[in-house]
Amino acid sequence: MPLSLLLLLSPPAGATPFNVDPDQWDEGAGTALLDGVFDRLSDRGISRLRVEVLGADHRDTVMSRAWLADTLQKMGCHSAALPILRKVVADRRRIHGNDHPETAQALNNLAVLLEEVYQLYDESLKLKTESLKIRRAYYGEHHPDVATSLNNMASLLQNMGQLDEAEALYRRALARSKER
């Protein structure tokens, strides 16, 4: 999210992430610090304004939620990002259906957070498998996004300790990458 947009929303004095010592930042403190900012950026803020102007199903409305979730993750506010990512997945399913590349991307984004932050490997695996299936059906087996999905799946399997399966997927992803 652009800094200019954050500044336009006039966060309360002292309640911005930009004046915090990074060594002192943690999710709990960050979440408390961002309460005023988050109120302005959440569905009660940017998304509400986009809904009023563009409509709930407009691509930019959903994209603003995805950007907000990404920004919150980068700031370490994972618990704030999680419900927004779940909403983005639901929005993508509702707007585009279950077989669209934007739905696949939303599924993958949620899966990465669940894997890397919460170690919810089973749920992440389910989401990444669905994302890969969508991309294969939409693009075909030899598309770069399919190679990316294979690599993402391999990384998850490696984290789960399924090293033989991970290696096989890494090799398939590499082979797809070389086809480009």
Coordinates of C-alpha atoms in Angstrom, one line a residue:
M1 CA 0.0 0.0 0.0
P2 CA 1.5 3.4 -0.9
L3 CA 2.7 5.5 1.9
S4 CA 0.7 8.5 0.5
L5 CA -2.5 6.5 0.9
L6 CA -1.6 5.8 4.6
L7 CA -0.9 9.5 5.2
L8 CA -4.1 10.5 3.5
L9 CA -6.0 8.4 6.0
S10 CA -4.6 10.5 8.9
P11 CA -3.6 7.9 11.5
P12 CA -3.6 9.2 15.0
A13 CA -0.3 10.8 16.2
G14 CA 2.2 8.2 17.3
A15 CA 0.2 5.3 15.9
T16 CA 2.0 4.7 12.7
P17 CA 4.4 1.8 11.9
F18 CA 6.9 4.2 10.4
N19 CA 8.3 5.6 13.7
V20 CA 8.8 2.3 15.5
D21 CA 12.3 0.9 16.2
P22 CA 12.4 -2.3 14.2
D23 CA 14.2 -4.0 17.0
Q24 CA 11.3 -3.3 19.3
W25 CA 8.6 -4.5 16.9
D26 CA 6.7 -7.6 17.6
E27 CA 3.3 -8.8 16.5
G28 CA 1.6 -8.0 19.8
A29 CA 3.0 -4.6 20.2
G30 CA 2.6 -4.0 16.5
T31 CA -1.1 -5.0 16.6
A32 CA -1.8 -2.7 19.5
L33 CA 0.1 0.2 17.9
L34 CA -1.8 -0.2 14.7
D35 CA -5.3 -0.3 16.1
G36 CA -6.1 3.2 14.9
V37 CA -4.4 2.7 11.6
F38 CA -6.0 -0.7 11.0
D39 CA -9.5 0.7 11.7
R40 CA -8.9 3.1 8.8
L41 CA -7.4 0.4 6.5
S42 CA -9.7 -2.5 7.3
D43 CA -13.1 -3.2 5.8
R44 CA -14.3 -0.3 7.8
G45 CA -11.9 1.9 5.9
I46 CA -10.4 1.5 2.5
S47 CA -12.5 -1.5 1.5
R48 CA -15.7 0.3 2.7
L49 CA -14.8 3.3 0.5
R50 CA -14.0 1.1 -2.5
V51 CA -17.3 -0.8 -2.0
E52 CA -19.2 2.5 -1.9
V53 CA -17.4 3.8 -5.0
L54 CA -16.7 0.7 -7.1
G55 CA -18.9 -2.0 -5.6
A56 CA -18.1 -5.1 -3.5
D57 CA -17.3 -7.3 -6.5
H58 CA -15.0 -4.9 -8.2
R59 CA -11.5 -6.2 -8.8
D60 CA -9.9 -3.2 -7.2
T61 CA -12.0 -3.6 -4.0
V62 CA -10.7 -7.2 -3.6
M63 CA -7.2 -6.2 -4.6
S64 CA -7.1 -3.5 -1.9
R65 CA -7.9 -6.2 0.7
A66 CA -5.1 -8.4 -0.7
W67 CA -2.6 -5.4 -0.5
L68 CA -3.7 -4.7 3.0
A69 CA -3.0 -8.3 4.1
D70 CA 0.3 -8.2 2.4
T71 CA 1.3 -5.0 4.1
L72 CA 0.2 -6.3 7.5
Q73 CA 2.2 -9.5 7.0
K74 CA 5.3 -7.5 6.1
M75 CA 4.8 -5.5 9.3
G76 CA 4.6 -8.7 11.3
C77 CA 0.9 -8.4 12.0
H78 CA 0.1 -11.9 10.9
S79 CA -3.0 -12.3 13.1
A80 CA -4.5 -9.2 11.5
A81 CA -3.7 -10.4 8.0
L82 CA -5.1 -13.9 8.4
P83 CA -8.9 -13.0 8.4
I84 CA -8.3 -10.6 5.5
L85 CA -6.6 -13.3 3.4
R86 CA -9.5 -15.7 4.2
K87 CA -11.9 -13.0 3.0
V88 CA -9.9 -12.4 -0.2
V89 CA -10.2 -16.2 -0.9
A90 CA -13.9 -16.1 -0.4
D91 CA -14.2 -13.0 -2.5
R92 CA -12.2 -14.5 -5.4
R93 CA -14.4 -17.7 -5.2
R94 CA -17.6 -15.6 -5.3
I95 CA -16.5 -13.3 -8.0
H96 CA -14.4 -15.5 -10.3
G97 CA -15.4 -19.0 -9.3
N98 CA -13.3 -21.9 -8.1
D99 CA -11.3 -22.4 -11.3
H100 CA -9.8 -18.9 -11.9
P101 CA -6.1 -18.0 -11.7
E102 CA -6.9 -15.1 -9.2
T103 CA -8.6 -17.6 -7.0
A104 CA -5.5 -19.8 -7.2
Q105 CA -3.3 -16.9 -6.3
A106 CA -5.4 -16.0 -3.3
L107 CA -5.4 -19.7 -2.1
N108 CA -1.6 -19.7 -2.4
N109 CA -1.2 -16.5 -0.5
L110 CA -3.3 -17.8 2.4
A111 CA -1.4 -21.2 2.3
V112 CA 2.0 -19.5 2.6
L113 CA 0.9 -17.6 5.7
L114 CA -0.6 -20.7 7.2
E115 CA 2.6 -22.7 6.5
E116 CA 5.3 -20.2 7.3
V117 CA 3.8 -18.4 10.4
Y118 CA 1.3 -20.9 11.9
Q119 CA 2.8 -24.2 10.7
L120 CA -0.6 -25.4 9.8
Y121 CA 0.8 -27.7 7.2
D122 CA -2.3 -29.8 6.5
E123 CA -4.5 -26.8 5.7
S124 CA -1.7 -25.2 3.7
L125 CA -1.2 -28.5 1.7
K126 CA -4.9 -28.6 0.9
L127 CA -4.9 -25.0 -0.3
K128 CA -1.7 -25.4 -2.3
T129 CA -3.0 -28.5 -3.9
E130 CA -6.2 -26.7 -5.0
S131 CA -4.1 -23.8 -6.3
L132 CA -1.9 -26.2 -8.4
K133 CA -5.0 -28.0 -9.7
I134 CA -6.6 -24.7 -10.8
R135 CA -3.4 -23.5 -12.5
R136 CA -2.9 -26.8 -14.3
A137 CA -6.4 -26.8 -15.6
Y138 CA -6.3 -23.1 -16.7
Y139 CA -2.8 -22.8 -18.1
G140 CA -1.7 -26.3 -18.9
E141 CA 1.1 -28.4 -17.5
H142 CA 4.0 -26.3 -18.9
H143 CA 3.1 -22.8 -17.8
P144 CA 5.5 -20.9 -15.5
D145 CA 2.7 -20.5 -12.8
V146 CA 2.4 -24.3 -12.7
A147 CA 6.2 -24.5 -12.1
T148 CA 5.8 -21.9 -9.3
S149 CA 3.0 -24.0 -7.8
L150 CA 5.1 -27.1 -8.0
N151 CA 8.0 -25.3 -6.3
N152 CA 5.7 -24.0 -3.5
M153 CA 4.3 -27.4 -2.9
A154 CA 7.8 -28.9 -2.8
S155 CA 8.8 -26.3 -0.2
L156 CA 5.8 -27.3 2.0
L157 CA 6.5 -31.0 1.7
Q158 CA 10.1 -30.3 2.7
N159 CA 8.9 -28.4 5.8
M160 CA 6.7 -31.4 6.6
G161 CA 9.6 -33.8 6.4
Q162 CA 8.4 -35.5 3.3
L163 CA 11.8 -35.2 1.6
D164 CA 11.4 -37.7 -1.2
E165 CA 8.1 -36.2 -2.4
A166 CA 9.6 -32.7 -2.1
E167 CA 12.6 -33.6 -4.2
A168 CA 10.4 -35.1 -6.9
L169 CA 8.4 -31.9 -7.1
Y170 CA 11.5 -29.7 -7.0
R171 CA 12.8 -31.7 -10.0
R172 CA 9.5 -31.3 -11.9
A173 CA 9.4 -27.6 -11.1
L174 CA 13.0 -27.2 -12.3
A175 CA 12.2 -29.1 -15.5
R176 CA 9.2 -26.8 -16.2
S177 CA 11.4 -23.7 -15.6
K178 CA 14.0 -25.0 -18.1
E179 CA 11.2 -25.3 -20.7
R180 CA 10.7 -21.6 -20.7

